[in-house]
Tab-separated table of C-alpha atoms in Angstrom:
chain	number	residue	atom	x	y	z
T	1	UNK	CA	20.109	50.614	-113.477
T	2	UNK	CA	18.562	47.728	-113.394
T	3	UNK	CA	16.001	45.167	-111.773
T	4	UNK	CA	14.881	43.393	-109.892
T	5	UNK	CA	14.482	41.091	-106.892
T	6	UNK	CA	10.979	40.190	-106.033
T	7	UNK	CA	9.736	38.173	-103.340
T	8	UNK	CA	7.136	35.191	-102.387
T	9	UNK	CA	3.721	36.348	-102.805
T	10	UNK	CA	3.144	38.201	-99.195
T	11	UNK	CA	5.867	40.275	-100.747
T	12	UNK	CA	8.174	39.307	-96.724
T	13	UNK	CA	11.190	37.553	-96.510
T	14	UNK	CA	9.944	34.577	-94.550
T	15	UNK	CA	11.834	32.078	-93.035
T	16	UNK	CA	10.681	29.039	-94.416
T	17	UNK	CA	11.140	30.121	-97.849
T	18	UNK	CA	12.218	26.845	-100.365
T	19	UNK	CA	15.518	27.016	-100.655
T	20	UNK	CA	15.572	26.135	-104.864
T	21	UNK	CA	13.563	29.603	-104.720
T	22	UNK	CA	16.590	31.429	-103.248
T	23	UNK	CA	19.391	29.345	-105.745
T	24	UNK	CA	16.996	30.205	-108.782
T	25	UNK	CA	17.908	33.576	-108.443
T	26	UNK	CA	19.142	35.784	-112.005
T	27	UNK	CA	22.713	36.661	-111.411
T	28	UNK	CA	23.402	40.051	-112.060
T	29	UNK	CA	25.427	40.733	-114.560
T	30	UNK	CA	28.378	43.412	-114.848
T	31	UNK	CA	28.122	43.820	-118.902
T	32	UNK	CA	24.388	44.859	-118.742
T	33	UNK	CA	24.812	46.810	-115.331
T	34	UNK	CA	22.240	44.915	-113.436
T	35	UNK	CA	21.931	46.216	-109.861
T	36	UNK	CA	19.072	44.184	-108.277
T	37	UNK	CA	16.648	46.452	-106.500
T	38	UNK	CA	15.980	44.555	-103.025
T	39	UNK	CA	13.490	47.506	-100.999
T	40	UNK	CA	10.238	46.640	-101.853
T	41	UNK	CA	8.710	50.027	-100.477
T	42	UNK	CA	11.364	52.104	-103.337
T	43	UNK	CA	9.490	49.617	-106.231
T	44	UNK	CA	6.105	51.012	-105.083
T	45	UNK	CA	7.222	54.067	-105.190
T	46	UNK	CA	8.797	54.100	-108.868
T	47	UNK	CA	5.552	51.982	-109.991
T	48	UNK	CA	3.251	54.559	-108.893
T	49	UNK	CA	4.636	57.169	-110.842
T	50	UNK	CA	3.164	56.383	-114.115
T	51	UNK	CA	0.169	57.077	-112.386
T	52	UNK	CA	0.466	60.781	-113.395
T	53	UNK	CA	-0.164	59.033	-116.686
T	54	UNK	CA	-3.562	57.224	-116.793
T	55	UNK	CA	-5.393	55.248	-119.268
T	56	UNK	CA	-2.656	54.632	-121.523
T	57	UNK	CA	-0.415	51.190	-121.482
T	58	UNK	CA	3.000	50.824	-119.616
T	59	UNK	CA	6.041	49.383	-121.182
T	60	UNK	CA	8.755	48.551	-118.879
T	61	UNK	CA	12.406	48.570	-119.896
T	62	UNK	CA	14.429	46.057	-117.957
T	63	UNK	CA	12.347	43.858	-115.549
T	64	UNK	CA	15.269	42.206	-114.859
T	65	UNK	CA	13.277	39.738	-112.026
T	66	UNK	CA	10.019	41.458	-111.607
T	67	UNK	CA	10.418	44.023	-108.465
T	68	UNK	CA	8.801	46.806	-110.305
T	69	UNK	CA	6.366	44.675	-112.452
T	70	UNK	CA	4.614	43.149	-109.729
T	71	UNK	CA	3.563	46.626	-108.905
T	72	UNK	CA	2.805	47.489	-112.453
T	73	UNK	CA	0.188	44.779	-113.284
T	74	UNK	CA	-2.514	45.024	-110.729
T	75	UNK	CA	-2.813	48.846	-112.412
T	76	UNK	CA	-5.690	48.079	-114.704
T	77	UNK	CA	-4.305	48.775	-117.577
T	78	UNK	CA	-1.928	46.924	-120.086
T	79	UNK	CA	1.370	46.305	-119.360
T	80	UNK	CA	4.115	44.617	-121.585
T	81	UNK	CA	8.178	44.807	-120.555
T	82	UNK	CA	11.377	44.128	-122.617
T	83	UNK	CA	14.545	42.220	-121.482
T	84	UNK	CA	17.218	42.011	-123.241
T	85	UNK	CA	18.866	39.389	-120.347
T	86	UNK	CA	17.552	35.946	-121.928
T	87	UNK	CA	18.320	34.558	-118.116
T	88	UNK	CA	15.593	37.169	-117.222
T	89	UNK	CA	13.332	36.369	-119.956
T	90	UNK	CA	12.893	32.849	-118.846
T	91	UNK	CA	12.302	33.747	-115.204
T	92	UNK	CA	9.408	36.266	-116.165
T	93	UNK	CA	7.637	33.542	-118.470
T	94	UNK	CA	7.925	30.974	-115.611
T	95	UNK	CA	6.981	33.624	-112.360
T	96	UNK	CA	4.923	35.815	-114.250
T	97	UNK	CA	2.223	33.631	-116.302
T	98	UNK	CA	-0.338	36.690	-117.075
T	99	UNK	CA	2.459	38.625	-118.338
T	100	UNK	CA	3.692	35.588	-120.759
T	101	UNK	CA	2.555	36.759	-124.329
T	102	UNK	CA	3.812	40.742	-123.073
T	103	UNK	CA	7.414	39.237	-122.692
T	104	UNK	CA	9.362	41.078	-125.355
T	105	UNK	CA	12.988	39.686	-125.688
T	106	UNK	CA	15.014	42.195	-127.468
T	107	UNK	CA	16.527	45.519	-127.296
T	108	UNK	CA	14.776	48.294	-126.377
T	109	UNK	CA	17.354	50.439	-128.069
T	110	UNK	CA	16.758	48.374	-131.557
T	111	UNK	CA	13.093	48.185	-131.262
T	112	UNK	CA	9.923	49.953	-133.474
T	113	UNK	CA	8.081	51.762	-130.867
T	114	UNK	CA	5.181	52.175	-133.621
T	115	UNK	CA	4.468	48.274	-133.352
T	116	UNK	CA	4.510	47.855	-129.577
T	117	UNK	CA	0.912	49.279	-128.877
T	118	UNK	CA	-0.563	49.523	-132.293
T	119	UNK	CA	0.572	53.244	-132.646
T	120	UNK	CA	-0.826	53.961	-129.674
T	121	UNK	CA	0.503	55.960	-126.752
T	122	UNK	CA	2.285	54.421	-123.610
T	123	UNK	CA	4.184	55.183	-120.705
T	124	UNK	CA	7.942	54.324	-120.694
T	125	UNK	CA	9.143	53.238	-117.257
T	126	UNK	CA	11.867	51.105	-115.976
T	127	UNK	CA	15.050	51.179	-113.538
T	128	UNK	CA	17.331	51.810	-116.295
T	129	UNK	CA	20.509	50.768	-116.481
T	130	UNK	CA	23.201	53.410	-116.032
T	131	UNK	CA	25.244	52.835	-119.444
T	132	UNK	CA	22.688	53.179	-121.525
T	133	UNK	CA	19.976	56.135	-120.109
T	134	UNK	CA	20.914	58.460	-121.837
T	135	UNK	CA	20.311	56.388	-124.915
T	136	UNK	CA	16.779	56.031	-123.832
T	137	UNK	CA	15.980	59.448	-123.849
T	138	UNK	CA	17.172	59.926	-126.677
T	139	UNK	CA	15.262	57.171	-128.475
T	140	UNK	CA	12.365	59.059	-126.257
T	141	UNK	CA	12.873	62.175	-127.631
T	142	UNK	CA	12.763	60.752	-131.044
T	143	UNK	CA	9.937	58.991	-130.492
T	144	UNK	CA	7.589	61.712	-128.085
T	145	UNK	CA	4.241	61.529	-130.453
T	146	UNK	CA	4.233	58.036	-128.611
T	147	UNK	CA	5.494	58.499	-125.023
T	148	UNK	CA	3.831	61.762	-123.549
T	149	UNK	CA	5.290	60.213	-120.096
T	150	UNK	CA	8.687	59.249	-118.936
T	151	UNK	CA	9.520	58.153	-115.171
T	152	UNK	CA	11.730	55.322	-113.740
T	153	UNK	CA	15.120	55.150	-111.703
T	154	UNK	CA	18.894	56.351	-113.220
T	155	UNK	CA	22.248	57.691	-111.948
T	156	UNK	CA	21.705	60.835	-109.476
T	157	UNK	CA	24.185	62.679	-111.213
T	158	UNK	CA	22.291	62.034	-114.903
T	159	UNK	CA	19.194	62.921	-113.116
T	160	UNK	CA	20.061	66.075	-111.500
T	161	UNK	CA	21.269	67.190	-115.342
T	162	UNK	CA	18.305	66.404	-116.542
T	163	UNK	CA	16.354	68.483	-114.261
T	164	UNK	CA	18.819	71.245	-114.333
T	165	UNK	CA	18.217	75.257	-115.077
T	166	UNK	CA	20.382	77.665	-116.691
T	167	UNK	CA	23.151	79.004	-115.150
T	168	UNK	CA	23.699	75.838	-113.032
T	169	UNK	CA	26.910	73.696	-113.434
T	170	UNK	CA	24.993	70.529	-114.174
T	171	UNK	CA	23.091	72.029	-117.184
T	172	UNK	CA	23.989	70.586	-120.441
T	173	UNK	CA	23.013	68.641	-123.318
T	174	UNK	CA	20.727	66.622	-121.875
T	175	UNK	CA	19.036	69.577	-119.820
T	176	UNK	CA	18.331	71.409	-122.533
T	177	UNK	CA	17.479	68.713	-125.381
T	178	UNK	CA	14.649	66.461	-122.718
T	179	UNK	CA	13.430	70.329	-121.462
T	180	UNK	CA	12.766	71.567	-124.879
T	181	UNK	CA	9.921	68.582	-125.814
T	182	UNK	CA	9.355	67.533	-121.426
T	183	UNK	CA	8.558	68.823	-118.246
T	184	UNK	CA	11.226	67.565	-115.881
T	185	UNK	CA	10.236	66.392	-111.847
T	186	UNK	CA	13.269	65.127	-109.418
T	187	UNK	CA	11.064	63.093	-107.740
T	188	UNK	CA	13.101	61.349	-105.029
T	189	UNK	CA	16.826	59.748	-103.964
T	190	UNK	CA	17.778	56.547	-103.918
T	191	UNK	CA	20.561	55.127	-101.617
T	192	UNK	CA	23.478	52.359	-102.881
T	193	UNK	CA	22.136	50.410	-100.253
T	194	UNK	CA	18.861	48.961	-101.284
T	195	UNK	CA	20.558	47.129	-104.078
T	196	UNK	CA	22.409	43.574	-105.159
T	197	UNK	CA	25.311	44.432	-105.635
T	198	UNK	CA	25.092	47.694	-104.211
T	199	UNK	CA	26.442	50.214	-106.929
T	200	UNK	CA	29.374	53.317	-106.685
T	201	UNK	CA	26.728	55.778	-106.676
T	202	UNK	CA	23.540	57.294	-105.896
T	203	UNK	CA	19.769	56.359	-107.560
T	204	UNK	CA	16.995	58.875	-108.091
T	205	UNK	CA	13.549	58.641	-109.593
T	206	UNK	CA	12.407	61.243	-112.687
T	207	UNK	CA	9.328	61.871	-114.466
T	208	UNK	CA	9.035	63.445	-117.643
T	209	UNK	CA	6.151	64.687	-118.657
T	210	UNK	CA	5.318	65.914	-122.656
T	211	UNK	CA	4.465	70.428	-122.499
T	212	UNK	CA	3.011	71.939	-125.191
T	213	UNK	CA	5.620	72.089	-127.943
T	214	UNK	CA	4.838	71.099	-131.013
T	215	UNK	CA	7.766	72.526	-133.082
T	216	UNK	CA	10.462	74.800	-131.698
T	217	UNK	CA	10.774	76.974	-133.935
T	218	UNK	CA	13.868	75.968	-136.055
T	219	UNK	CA	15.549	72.885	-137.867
T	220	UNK	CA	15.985	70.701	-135.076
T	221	UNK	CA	18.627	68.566	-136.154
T	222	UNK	CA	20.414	71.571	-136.763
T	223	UNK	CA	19.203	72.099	-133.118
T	224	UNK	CA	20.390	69.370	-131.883
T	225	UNK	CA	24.209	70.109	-133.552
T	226	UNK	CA	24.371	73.630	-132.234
T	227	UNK	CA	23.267	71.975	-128.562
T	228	UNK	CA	25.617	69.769	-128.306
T	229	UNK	CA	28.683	71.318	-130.198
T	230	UNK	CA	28.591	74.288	-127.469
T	231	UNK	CA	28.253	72.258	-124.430
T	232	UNK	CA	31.656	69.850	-125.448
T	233	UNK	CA	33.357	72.776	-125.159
T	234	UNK	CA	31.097	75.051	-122.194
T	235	UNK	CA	34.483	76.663	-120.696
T	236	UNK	CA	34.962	78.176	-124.260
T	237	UNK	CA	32.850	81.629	-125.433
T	238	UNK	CA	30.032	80.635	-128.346
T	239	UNK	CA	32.198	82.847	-130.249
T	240	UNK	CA	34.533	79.635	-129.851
T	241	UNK	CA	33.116	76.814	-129.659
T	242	UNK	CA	30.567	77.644	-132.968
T	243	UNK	CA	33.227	77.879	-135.299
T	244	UNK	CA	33.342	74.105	-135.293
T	245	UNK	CA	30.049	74.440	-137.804
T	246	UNK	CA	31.227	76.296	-140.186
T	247	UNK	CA	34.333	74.446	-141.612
T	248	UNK	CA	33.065	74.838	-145.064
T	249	UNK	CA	32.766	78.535	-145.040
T	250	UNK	CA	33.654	81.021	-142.080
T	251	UNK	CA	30.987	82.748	-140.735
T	252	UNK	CA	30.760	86.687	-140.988
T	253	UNK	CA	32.430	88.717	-138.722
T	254	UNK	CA	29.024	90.512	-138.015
T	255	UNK	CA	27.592	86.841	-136.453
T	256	UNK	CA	30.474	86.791	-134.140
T	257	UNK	CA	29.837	90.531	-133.286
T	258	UNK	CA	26.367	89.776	-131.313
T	259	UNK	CA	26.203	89.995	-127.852
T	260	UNK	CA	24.866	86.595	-127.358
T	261	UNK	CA	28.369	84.937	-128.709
T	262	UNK	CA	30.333	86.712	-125.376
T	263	UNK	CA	28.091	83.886	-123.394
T	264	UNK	CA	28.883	80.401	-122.572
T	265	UNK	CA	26.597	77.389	-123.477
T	266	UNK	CA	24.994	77.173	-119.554
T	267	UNK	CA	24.148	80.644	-119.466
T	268	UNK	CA	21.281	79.831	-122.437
T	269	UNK	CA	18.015	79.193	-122.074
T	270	UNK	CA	15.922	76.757	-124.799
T	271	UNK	CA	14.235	79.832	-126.220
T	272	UNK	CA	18.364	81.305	-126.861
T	273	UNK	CA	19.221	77.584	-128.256
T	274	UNK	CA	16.370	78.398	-130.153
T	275	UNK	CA	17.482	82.034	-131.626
T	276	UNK	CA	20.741	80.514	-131.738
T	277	UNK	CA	19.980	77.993	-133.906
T	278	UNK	CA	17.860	80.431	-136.139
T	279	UNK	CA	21.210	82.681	-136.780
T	280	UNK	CA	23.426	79.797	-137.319
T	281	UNK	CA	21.062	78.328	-140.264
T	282	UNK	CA	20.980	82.220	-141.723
T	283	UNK	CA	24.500	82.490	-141.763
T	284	UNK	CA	24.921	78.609	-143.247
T	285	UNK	CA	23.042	80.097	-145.882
């Protein structure tokens, strides 16, 4: 979801504010799912949650207008955003001088992470648009050496499946793919009302935060396969669903014998996506 709606400097609605300020507004737009963030308090709140994070840079996704940057600079430590909305591009270089030359005009989706900081670490942060968070989190995933923190605004619903456990309707693919590499916090709801236009649904603000894996323990493409093969089909048995991934060869009737295969997909924990994995790769042999 995303951006922003920032203010004149005393960060109040005033009454004798110019009116060209008010016309020069960004107009959201419907094809990038911009939902303007008006509630100054909720932009705090999301910028202080990279301070879980310190000494490291901050690159915001989305700035759309500002809301959330405004909070983000006075941090003490550097800052850069990308906007794929050239409307929103030229507002930031004309509102937001300091911030001119960490203006990044592309797709954050398309973009080398390695280049933005040198190779160094950074926080990733935003209020993401809806469409494409999950596509974030991916490219996080792919890139973790670089982001050990994750936090910003998305869909309730995507949020609670991130932060779902086993055994829990909303645990999925995305539970279990973020949750092997990140810690996951449900920080706090956000209501449709503190937004221009106002979406369908429910807000909430996540942080993820890198654990200790280094390696899982098996091929994690393969990982990544088995993960998401079970879980488009988690009414079905795994005795069902994995039979997809072997259209080559069948797998032995001694695989399909185990216990585990009488389970569905939200019943597993990582470590069992891990196993699992292990005994699909044997039997691929």
């Amino acid at each position: 979801m995303a951006i922003s709606h920032p203010l004149p400097p005393n960060n109040k609605l005033i009454s004798h504010t110019p009116y060209f300020y008010i016309m020069r507004q960004v107009r959201p737009k419907k094809n990038l799912g911009q939902h303007f963030l008006t509630d100054l308090d909720i932009a705090r709140r999301i910028a202080d949650t990279v301070d879980a994070c310190p000494g490291i840079p901050v690159l915001e996704v989305g700035p759309g207008m500002g809301v959330l940057t405004q909070y983000l600079m006075p941090k003490d430590r550097e800052v850069k955003v990308v906007e794929i909305d050239r409307e929103s591009v030229a507002w930031l270089n004309e509102h937001f001088p300091k911030l001119r030359d960490h203006i990044i005009g592309e797709d954050f989706l398309r973009m080398d992470l390695e280049r933005l900081f040198d190779g160094r670490q950074f926080v990733l942060t935003g209020n993401y648009p809806y469409d494409i968070s999950t596509q974030i989190f991916f490219k996080m995933i792919d890139n973790r050496h670089l982001i050990p923190c994750c936090t910003g605004m998305i869909q309730r619903e995507v949020a609670l499946r991130i932060a779902s456990e086993p055994g829990t309707k909303a645990y999925g693919i995305l539970s279990v793919l973020i949750q092997a590499w990140y810690d996951v916090e449900y920080l706090f709801t956000v209501d449709e009302t503190v937004f221009n236009p106002p979406p369908k649904v429910k807000s909430a603000v996540i942080r993820m935060t890198r654990n200790s894996v280094t390696h899982l323990g098996c091929d994690e493409a393969l990982f990544r396969r088995v993960v998401k093969t079970v879980f488009n089909q988690r009414r079905k048995m795994l005795r069902v669903s994995l039979r997809q991934l072997f259209t080559e060869r069948p797998a032995s009737a001694a695989f399909y014998a185990d216990d585990m295969m009488t389970r569905r997909p939200e019943q597993l924990t990582i470590a069992e996506f891990v196993a699992l994995t292990n005994r699909v790769a044997e039997e691929m042999k």
